[in-house]
XYZ file of C-alpha atoms in Angstrom:
594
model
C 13.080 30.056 -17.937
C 11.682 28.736 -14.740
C 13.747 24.833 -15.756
C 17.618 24.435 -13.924
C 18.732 23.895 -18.080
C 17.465 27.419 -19.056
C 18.623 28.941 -15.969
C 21.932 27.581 -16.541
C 22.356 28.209 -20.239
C 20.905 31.716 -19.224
C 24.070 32.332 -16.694
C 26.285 30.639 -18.656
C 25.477 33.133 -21.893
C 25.660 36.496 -19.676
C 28.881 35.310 -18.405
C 30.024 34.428 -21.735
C 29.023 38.107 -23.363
C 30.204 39.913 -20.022
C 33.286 37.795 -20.795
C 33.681 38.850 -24.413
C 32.467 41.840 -24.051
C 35.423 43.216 -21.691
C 37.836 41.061 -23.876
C 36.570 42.608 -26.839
C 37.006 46.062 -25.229
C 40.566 45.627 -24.010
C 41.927 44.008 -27.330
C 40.232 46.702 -29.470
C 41.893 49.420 -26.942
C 45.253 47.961 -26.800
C 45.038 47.617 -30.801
C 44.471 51.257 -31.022
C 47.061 52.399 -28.400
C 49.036 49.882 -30.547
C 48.477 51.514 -33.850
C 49.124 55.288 -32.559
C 52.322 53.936 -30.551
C 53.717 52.722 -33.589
C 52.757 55.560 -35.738
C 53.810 57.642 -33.428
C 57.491 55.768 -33.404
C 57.598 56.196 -37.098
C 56.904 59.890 -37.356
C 59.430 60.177 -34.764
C 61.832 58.121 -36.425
C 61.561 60.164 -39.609
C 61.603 63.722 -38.183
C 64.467 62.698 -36.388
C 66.109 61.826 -39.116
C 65.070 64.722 -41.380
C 66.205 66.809 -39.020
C 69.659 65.746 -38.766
C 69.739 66.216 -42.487
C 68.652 70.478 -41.614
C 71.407 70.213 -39.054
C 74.160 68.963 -40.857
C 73.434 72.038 -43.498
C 72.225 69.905 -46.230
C 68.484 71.118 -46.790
C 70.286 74.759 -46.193
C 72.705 74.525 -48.747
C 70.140 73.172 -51.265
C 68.833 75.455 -53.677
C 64.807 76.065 -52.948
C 63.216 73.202 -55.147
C 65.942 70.946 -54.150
C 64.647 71.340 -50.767
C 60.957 71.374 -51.493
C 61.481 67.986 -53.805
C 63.402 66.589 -50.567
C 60.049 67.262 -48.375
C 57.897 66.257 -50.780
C 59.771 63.418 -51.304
C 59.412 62.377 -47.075
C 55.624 63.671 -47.510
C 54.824 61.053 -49.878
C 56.934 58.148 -47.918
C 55.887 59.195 -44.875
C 52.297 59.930 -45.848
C 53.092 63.224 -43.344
C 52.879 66.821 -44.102
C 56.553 68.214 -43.491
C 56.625 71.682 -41.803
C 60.068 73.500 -40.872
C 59.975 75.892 -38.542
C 62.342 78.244 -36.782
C 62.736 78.270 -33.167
C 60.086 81.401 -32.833
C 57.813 78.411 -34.410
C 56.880 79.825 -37.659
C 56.745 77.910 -40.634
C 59.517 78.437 -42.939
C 59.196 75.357 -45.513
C 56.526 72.856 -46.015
C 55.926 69.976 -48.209
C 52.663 71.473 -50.056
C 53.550 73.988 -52.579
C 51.007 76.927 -51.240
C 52.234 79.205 -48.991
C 49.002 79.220 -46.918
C 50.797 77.142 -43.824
C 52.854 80.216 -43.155
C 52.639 81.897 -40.069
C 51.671 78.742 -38.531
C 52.769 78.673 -34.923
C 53.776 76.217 -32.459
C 52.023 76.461 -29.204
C 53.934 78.226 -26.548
C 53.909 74.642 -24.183
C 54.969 72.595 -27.547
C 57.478 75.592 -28.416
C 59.047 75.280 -24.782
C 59.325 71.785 -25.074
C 60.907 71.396 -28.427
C 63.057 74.340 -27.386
C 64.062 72.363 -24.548
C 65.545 69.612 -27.601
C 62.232 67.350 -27.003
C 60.387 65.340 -29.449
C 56.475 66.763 -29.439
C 53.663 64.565 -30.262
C 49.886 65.364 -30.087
C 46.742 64.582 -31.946
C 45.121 67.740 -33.144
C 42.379 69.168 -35.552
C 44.767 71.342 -37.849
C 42.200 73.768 -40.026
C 44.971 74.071 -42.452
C 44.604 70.383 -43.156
C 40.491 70.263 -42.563
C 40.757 66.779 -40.825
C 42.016 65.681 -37.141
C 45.942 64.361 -37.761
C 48.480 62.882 -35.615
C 51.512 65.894 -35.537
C 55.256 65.188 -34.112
C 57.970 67.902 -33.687
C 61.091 67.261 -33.119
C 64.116 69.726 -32.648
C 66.539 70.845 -35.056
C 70.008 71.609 -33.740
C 72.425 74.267 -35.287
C 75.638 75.240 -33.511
C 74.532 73.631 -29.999
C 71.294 75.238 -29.659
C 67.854 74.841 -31.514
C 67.625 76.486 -34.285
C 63.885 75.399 -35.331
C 61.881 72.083 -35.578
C 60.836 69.720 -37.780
C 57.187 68.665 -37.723
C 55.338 65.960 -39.443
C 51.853 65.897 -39.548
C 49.558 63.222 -40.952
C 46.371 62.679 -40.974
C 45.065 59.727 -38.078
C 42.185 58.372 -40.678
C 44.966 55.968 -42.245
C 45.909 54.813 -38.402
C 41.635 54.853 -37.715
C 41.514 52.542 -40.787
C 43.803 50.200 -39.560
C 42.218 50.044 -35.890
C 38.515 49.801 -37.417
C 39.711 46.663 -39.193
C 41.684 45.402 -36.037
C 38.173 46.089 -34.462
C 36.206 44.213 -36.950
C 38.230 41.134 -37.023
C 37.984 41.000 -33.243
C 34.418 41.467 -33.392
C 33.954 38.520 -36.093
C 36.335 36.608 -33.848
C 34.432 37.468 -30.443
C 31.083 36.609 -32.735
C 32.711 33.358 -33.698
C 34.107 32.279 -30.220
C 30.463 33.859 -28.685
C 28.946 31.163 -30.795
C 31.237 28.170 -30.209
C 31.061 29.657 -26.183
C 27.278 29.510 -26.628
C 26.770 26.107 -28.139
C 29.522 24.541 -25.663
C 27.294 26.135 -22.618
C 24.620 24.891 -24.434
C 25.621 21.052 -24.368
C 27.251 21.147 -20.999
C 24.500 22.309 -19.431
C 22.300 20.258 -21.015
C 24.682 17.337 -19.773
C 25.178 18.943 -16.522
C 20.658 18.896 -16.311
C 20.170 15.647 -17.591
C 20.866 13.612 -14.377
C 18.163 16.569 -12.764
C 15.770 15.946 -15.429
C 15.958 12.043 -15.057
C 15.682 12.497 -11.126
C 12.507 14.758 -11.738
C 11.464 11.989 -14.132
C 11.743 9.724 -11.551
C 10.239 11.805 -8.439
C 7.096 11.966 -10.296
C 7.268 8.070 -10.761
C 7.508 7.074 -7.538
C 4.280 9.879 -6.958
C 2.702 7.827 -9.146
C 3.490 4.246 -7.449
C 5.708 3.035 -9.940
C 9.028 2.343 -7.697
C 11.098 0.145 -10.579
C 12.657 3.337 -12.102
C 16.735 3.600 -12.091
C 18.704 6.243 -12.870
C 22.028 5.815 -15.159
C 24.624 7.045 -12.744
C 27.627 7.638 -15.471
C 29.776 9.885 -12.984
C 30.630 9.821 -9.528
C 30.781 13.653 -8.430
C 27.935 14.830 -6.424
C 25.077 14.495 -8.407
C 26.063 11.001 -9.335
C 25.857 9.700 -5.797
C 22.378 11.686 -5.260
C 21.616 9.472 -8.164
C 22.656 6.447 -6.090
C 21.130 7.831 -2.993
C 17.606 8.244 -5.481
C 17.777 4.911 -6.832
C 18.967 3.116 -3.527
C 15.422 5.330 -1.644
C 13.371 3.930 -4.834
C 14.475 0.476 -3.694
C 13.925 0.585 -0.297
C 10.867 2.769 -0.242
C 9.236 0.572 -2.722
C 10.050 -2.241 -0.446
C 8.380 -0.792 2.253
C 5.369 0.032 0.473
C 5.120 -3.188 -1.607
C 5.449 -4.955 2.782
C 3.055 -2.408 4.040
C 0.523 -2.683 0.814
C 0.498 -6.638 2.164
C -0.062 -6.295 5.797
C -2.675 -4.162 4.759
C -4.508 -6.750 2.632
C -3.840 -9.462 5.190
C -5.886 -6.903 7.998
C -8.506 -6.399 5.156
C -8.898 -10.146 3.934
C -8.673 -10.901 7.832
C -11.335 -7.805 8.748
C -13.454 -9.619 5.486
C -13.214 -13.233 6.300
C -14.127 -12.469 10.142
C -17.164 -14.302 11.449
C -17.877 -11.333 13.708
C -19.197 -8.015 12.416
C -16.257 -5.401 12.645
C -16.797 -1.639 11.974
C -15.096 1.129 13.508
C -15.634 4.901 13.315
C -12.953 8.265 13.471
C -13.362 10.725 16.452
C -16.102 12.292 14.651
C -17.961 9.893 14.465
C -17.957 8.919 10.649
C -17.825 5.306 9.516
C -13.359 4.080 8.793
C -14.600 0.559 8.256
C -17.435 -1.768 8.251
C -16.901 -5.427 6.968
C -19.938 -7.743 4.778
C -20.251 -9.530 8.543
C -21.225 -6.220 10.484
C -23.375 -4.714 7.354
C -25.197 -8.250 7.267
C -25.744 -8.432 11.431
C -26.622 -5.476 11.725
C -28.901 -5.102 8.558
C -26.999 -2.442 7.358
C -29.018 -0.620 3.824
C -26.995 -1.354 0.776
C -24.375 1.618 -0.314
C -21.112 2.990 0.331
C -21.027 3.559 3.802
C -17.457 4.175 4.584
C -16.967 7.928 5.392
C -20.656 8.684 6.103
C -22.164 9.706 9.625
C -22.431 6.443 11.919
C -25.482 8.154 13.026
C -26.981 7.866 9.516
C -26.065 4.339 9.121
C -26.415 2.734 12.127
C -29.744 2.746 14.148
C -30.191 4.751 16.971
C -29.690 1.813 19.304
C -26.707 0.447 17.696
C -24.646 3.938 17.381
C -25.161 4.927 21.207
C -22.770 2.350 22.212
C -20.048 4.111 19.946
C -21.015 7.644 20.784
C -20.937 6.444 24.514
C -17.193 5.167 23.917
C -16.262 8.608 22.197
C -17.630 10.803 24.741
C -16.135 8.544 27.475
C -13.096 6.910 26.078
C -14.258 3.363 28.183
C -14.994 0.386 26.414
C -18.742 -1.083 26.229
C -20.749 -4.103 26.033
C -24.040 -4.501 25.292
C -26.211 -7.220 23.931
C -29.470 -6.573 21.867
C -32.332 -8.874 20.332
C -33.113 -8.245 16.373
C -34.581 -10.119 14.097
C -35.033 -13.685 15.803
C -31.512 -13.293 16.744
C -28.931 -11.975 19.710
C -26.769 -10.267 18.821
C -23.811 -8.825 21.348
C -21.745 -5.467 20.378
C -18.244 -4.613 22.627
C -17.239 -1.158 21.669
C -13.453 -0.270 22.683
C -11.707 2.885 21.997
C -8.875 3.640 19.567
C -5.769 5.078 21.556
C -4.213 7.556 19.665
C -1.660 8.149 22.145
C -3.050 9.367 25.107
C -5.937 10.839 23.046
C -9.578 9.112 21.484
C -8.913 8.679 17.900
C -12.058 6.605 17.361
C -13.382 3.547 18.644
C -13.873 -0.012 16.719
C -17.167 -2.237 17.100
C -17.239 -6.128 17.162
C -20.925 -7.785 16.738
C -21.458 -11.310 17.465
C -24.070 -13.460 16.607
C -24.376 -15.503 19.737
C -28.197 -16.849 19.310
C -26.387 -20.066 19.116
C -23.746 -19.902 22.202
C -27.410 -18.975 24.234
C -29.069 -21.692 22.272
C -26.310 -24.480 23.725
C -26.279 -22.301 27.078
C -30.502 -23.195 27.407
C -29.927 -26.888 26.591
C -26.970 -26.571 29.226
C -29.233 -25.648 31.509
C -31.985 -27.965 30.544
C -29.855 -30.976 30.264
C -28.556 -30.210 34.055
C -32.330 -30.038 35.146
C -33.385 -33.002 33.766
C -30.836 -35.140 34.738
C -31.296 -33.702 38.140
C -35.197 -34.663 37.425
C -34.316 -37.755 35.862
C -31.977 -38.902 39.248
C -34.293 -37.460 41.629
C -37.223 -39.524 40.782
C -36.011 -43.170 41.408
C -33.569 -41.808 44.212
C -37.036 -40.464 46.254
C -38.677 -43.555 45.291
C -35.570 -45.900 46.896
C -35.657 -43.214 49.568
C -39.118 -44.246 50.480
C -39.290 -47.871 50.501
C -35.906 -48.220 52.065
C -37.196 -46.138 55.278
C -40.460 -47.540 55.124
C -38.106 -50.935 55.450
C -35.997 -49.990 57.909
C -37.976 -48.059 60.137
C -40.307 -51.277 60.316
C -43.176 -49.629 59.084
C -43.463 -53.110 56.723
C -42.650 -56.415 58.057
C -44.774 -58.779 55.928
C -41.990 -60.491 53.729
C -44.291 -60.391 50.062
C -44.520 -56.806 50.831
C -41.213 -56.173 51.740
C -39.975 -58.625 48.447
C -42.482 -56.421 46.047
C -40.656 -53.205 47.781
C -37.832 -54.908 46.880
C -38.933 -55.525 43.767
C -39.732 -51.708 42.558
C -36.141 -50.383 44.144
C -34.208 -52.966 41.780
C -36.257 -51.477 38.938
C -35.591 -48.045 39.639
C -31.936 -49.251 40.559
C -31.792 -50.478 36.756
C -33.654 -47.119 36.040
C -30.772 -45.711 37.120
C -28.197 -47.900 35.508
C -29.373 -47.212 32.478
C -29.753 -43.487 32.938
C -26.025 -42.881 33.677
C -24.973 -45.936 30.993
C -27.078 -43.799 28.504
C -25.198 -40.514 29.806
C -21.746 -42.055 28.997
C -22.415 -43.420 25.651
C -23.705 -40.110 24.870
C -20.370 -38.093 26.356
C -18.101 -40.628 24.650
C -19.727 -40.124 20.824
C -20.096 -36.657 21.453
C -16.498 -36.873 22.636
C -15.109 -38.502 19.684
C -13.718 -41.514 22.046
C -16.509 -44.278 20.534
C -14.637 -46.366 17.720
C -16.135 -48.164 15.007
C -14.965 -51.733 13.767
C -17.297 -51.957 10.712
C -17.597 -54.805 8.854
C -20.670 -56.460 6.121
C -23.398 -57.470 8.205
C -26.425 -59.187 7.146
C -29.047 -57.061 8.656
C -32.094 -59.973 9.036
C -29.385 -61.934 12.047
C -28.813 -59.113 13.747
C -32.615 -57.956 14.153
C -33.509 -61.770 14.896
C -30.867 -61.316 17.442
C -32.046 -58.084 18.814
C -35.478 -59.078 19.050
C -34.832 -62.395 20.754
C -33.201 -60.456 23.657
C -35.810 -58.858 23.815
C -38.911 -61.077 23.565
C -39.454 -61.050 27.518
C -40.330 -57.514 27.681
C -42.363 -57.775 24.509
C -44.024 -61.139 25.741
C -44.973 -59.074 29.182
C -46.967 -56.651 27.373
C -48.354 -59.451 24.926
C -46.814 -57.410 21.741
C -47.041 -58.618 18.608
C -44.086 -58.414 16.269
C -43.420 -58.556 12.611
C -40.003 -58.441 10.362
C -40.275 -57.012 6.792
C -36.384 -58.374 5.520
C -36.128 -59.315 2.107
C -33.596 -62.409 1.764
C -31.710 -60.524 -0.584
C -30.900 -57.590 1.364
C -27.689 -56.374 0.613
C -25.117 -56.421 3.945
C -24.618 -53.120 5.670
C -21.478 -51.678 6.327
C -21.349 -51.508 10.339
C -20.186 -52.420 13.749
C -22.328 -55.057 15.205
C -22.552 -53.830 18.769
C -23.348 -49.921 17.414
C -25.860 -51.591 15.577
C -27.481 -53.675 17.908
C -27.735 -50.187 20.430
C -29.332 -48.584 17.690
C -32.047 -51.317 16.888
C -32.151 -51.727 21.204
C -33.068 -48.475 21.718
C -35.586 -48.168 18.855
C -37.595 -50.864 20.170
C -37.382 -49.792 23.330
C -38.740 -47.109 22.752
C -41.433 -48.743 20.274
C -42.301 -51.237 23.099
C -42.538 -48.272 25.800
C -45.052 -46.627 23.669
C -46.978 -49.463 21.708
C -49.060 -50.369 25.007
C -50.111 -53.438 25.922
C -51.209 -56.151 22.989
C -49.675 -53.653 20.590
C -47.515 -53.973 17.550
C -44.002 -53.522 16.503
C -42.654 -53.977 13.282
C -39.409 -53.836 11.682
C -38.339 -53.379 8.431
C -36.028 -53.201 5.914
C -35.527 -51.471 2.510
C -32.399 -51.063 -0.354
C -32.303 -47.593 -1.647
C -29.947 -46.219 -3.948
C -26.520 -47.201 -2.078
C -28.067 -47.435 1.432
C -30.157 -49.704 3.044
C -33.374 -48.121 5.046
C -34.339 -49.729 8.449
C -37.972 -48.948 10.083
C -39.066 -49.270 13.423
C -42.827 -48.773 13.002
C -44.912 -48.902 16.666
C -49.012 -48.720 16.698
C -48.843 -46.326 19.868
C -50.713 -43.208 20.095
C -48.240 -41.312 17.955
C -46.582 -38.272 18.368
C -48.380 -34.665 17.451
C -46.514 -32.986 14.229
C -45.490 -29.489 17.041
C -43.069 -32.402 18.844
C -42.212 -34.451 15.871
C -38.577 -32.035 15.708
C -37.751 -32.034 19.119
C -37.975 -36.379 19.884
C -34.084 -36.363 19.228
C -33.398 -33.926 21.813
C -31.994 -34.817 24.849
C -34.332 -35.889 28.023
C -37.589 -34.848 25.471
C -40.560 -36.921 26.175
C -43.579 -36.829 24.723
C -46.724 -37.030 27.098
C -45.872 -39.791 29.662
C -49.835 -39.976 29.565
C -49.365 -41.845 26.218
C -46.537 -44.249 27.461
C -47.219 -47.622 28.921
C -44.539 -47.025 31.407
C -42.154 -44.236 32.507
C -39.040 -45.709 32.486
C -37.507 -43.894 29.856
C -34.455 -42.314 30.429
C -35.220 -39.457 26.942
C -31.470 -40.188 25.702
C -31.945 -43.369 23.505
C -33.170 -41.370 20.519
C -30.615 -38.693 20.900
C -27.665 -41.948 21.178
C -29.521 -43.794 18.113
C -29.120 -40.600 15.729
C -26.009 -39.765 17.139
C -24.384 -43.733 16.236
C -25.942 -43.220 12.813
C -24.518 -40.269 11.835
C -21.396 -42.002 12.760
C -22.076 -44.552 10.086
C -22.521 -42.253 7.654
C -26.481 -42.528 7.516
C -28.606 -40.352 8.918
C -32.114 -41.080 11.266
C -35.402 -39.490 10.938
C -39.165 -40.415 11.831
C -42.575 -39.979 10.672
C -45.965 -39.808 12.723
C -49.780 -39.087 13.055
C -51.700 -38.480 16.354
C -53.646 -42.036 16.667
C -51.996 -43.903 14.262
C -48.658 -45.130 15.879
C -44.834 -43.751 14.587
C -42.018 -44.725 12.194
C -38.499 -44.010 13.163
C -35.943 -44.820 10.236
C -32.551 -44.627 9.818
C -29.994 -45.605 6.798
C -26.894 -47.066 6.518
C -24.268 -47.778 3.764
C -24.148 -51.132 2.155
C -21.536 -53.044 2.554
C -20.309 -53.556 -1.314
C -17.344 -51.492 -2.392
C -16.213 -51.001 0.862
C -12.925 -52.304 2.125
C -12.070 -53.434 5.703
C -10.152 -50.759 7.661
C -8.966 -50.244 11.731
C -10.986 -49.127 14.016
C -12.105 -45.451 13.159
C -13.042 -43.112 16.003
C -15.593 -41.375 16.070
């Protein structure tokens, strides 16, 4: 049995036969030296005494069948045959009634011996007799010497009986306590396995990731407090596991949830982990690709970086167009103490970051263009004024003239700058509140009917009187109608149109600024909210745009809640609209930043 139990019960029954066995042995030998001690004392005993009785005369005086009835008398009690002998050792009288024991001798050693007035015992085959028998001699004495012996001889097969029975019962009784022996081994071992069992139960428990399993600790010897020491490991171990199982899921669900492509690779190159991010970045075919060849996944230009790092053990950067997008990959190697144990990818997507870095770049040349232009232009007539070159005053007050325009020019630039760097900055604050909307163009346009009276514009409102109120602050709203027509006026021309209008649609209310200029082709239609974008100045009346009104008027609208688009045809003029929420249903609050 290959089980602690069987091995047990299999030590515990050799060492409970061995056991028996040598008990068995030494109670059936001391039964048997027993037996013959005590048969022996009893021949003894009676040769001794019958022969006293041939010493004091007795059986001599008695007539011949006297003496015969006397030892057959002892032959039957003492289930012995009685010999007499003389002190030459031959047989003179015996129990049976043939004469065929006579001449029997003594042997000389036994003859010596009982001459020598000592009781003889031995165990001996007697032919006369036919079977073996247990023989005792002992001396008779007649005037001071020995005169003969006295010998009883019976037959050991009585004695044999008596120690085959004394071996049977010990037998049946070494049978009997073998069994009880066996059966108590049995259950003690099985009791002294049970807590192994149980803790072999639970080993293969916690190999199978089930860490709840206890074991009954009912004693406290040794492998009680194993037990302990099991079930307090259990505990802890399943602790640790259930904390490191966790962390693991946070890295994962972190690793998953990444905006940036992650995927890293062993020392051999084969894929450890690649998240949805990387596989979608990188274009990755669909499939299991964790434990597969990098090589085989990845194209060629995308698995040099890591194969670089490997071979290296330096981190590197490299940035790659694919697809209509840029993409960036740092590659950094996986210390394994001294040692390259792999080396983990992250991709970025940074189309966008170069996006904002180009209109960084474009917004800081045309500002710079924007500046330059009225700064040369004040330049220039201020020197041509100072250095005397003009001197006739209407000359020098229409130089005068053209720098306070492009000082406005200016004005309005850098005005236009910080409105746009303050809503962009979150520090513009609305105080809305229901506003009619037909006031505040009649407003609007009044303020600005000199510019639209210098270029002989006509201009029509489209307001229904029951309008309902927009939800708004009055001066964002004004800049956004200001800038509208501005920008209408700049590109109607002279004796052009502008007209405004106004519309209720679903729970916003729809304002157009509609201009009959030369319209704007459907390539630059997108890019008229961008900052400093100007279509043709060709098709403008005047150049005094400063290409941020659009950019602040979508920007305030959005703020509102609304949203600002516009609609054009080469030739036929362009609508700008915007919405805002009406007014009903709302409820006054503070000022709300933007």
């Amino acid at each position: 049995m290959r089980t602690v139990f069987g091995k047990l019960l299999i030590h515990d029954v050799l060492l409970i036969v061995v056991t028996m066995s040598i008990l068995a042995s030494a109670v059936g030998y001391l039964a048997v030296d027993y037996s013959f001690s005590d048969r022996r004392r009893e021949l003894v005993s009676q040769a001794e005494a019958l022969s006293a009785l041939i010493s004091n005369g007795y059986l001599v005086r008695s007539d011949p069948e006297t003496a015969h009835f006397l030892l057959e008398t002892v032959d039957r009690m003492a289930d012995a045959r009685v010999w007499v002998v003389n002190d030459q050792g031959l047989v003179l009288l015996t129990s049976l009634s043939h004469t065929r024991w006579e001449g029997f001798r003594l042997s000389a050693d036994e003859l010596q011996k009982v001459r020598a007035g000592l009781v003889v015992s031995r165990v001996d085959l007697i032919p006369q007799l036919g079977e073996p028998t247990f023989s005792v001699a002992a001396p008779v004495m007649a005037g001071g010497r020995v005169a003969g012996a006295v010998l009883l001889h019976a037959p050991i097969s009585g004695v044999m009986a008596t120690v085959q029975r004394i071996r049977t019962l010990v037998l049946y009784a070494s049978l009997l306590a073998l069994s009880l022996a066996l059966l108590l081994a049995f259950f003690v071992s099985r009791r002294i396995t049970r807590p192994v069992r149980e803790m072999t139960a639970f080993a293969q428990a916690m190999r199978q990731g089930r860490f709840d399993h206890r074991i009954e600790v009912e004693e406290e010897d040794e492998i009680g407090q194993l037990a302990k020491t099991f079930n307090h490991l259990s505990r802890e171990l399943g602790l640790t596991i259930d904390a490191l199982t966790r962390e693991k899921r946070q890295r994962e669900s972190i690793v998953q949830s990444m905006s940036e492509g992650v995927l890293a690779v062993d020392v051999r190159g084969h894929i450890l982990l690649v998240n949805p991010q990387a596989r979608q970045l990188l274009e990755l075919a669909g499939g299991e690709a964790e434990g597969r060849p990098a090589e085989e996944v990845l194209p060629a230009e995308w698995f040099q970086p890591f194969q670089r790092c490997l071979q290296e053990g330096m981190p590197v950067e490299g940035i790659r167009p694919t697809g209509g997008r840029t993409l960036r990959l740092r590659v950094a190697p996986i210390d394994g103490g001294g040692r390259v144990e792999g080396a983990v990818g992250l991709v970025e997507d940074i189309t966008e970051q170069r996006r904002v870095e180009q209109m960084r770049r474009d917004f800081v040349a045309n500002v710079s263009h924007e500046l330059r232009t009225p700064l040369t232009s004040l330049r220039g007539f201020l020197q041509a004024i100072r250095e005397g070159v003009v001197t006739d005053p209407r000359e020098i007050g229409r130089y005068l003239g053209v720098m306070h325009g492009e000082t406005m020019r200016l004005i309005r630039l850098v005005n236009s700058l910080l409105d746009l760097s303050r809503i962009e900055g979150g520090q513009v604050q609305l105080h809305r509140q229901a506003l009619a909307l037909a006031p505040v163009v009649e407003d609007v346009l009044v303020s600005m009917h000199p510019r639209m009276e210098e270029n002989a514009l006509r201009v029509e409102t489209d307001i229904p009187q029951d309008l309902p109120a927009v939800w708004a602050d009055r001066d964002r709203l004004d800049q956004i109608l200001i800038n509208l027509l501005e920008n209408a006026v700049r590109y109607a021309g002279r004796e052009g149109q502008v007209r405004v209008a106004a519309r209720s649609l679903g729970d916003a209310v729809v304002v157009a600024v509609e201009d009959t200029g030369p319209g704007i082709p459907a390539e630059e239609l997108p890019y008229v909210w961008d900052r400093f974008y100007k279509v043709d100045k060709a098709r403008t009346a005047d150049g005094s745009g400063t290409g941020l009104g659009l950019v602040i008027v979508r920007q305030l609208v959005e703020l509102h809640g609304g949203r600002a688009w516009a609609e054009s045809q080469p030739g036929q003029g362009s609508r700008f609209f915007f919405s805002l929420p009406q007014a009903q249903g709302q409820e006054e609050t503070g000022p709300v930043s933007a």
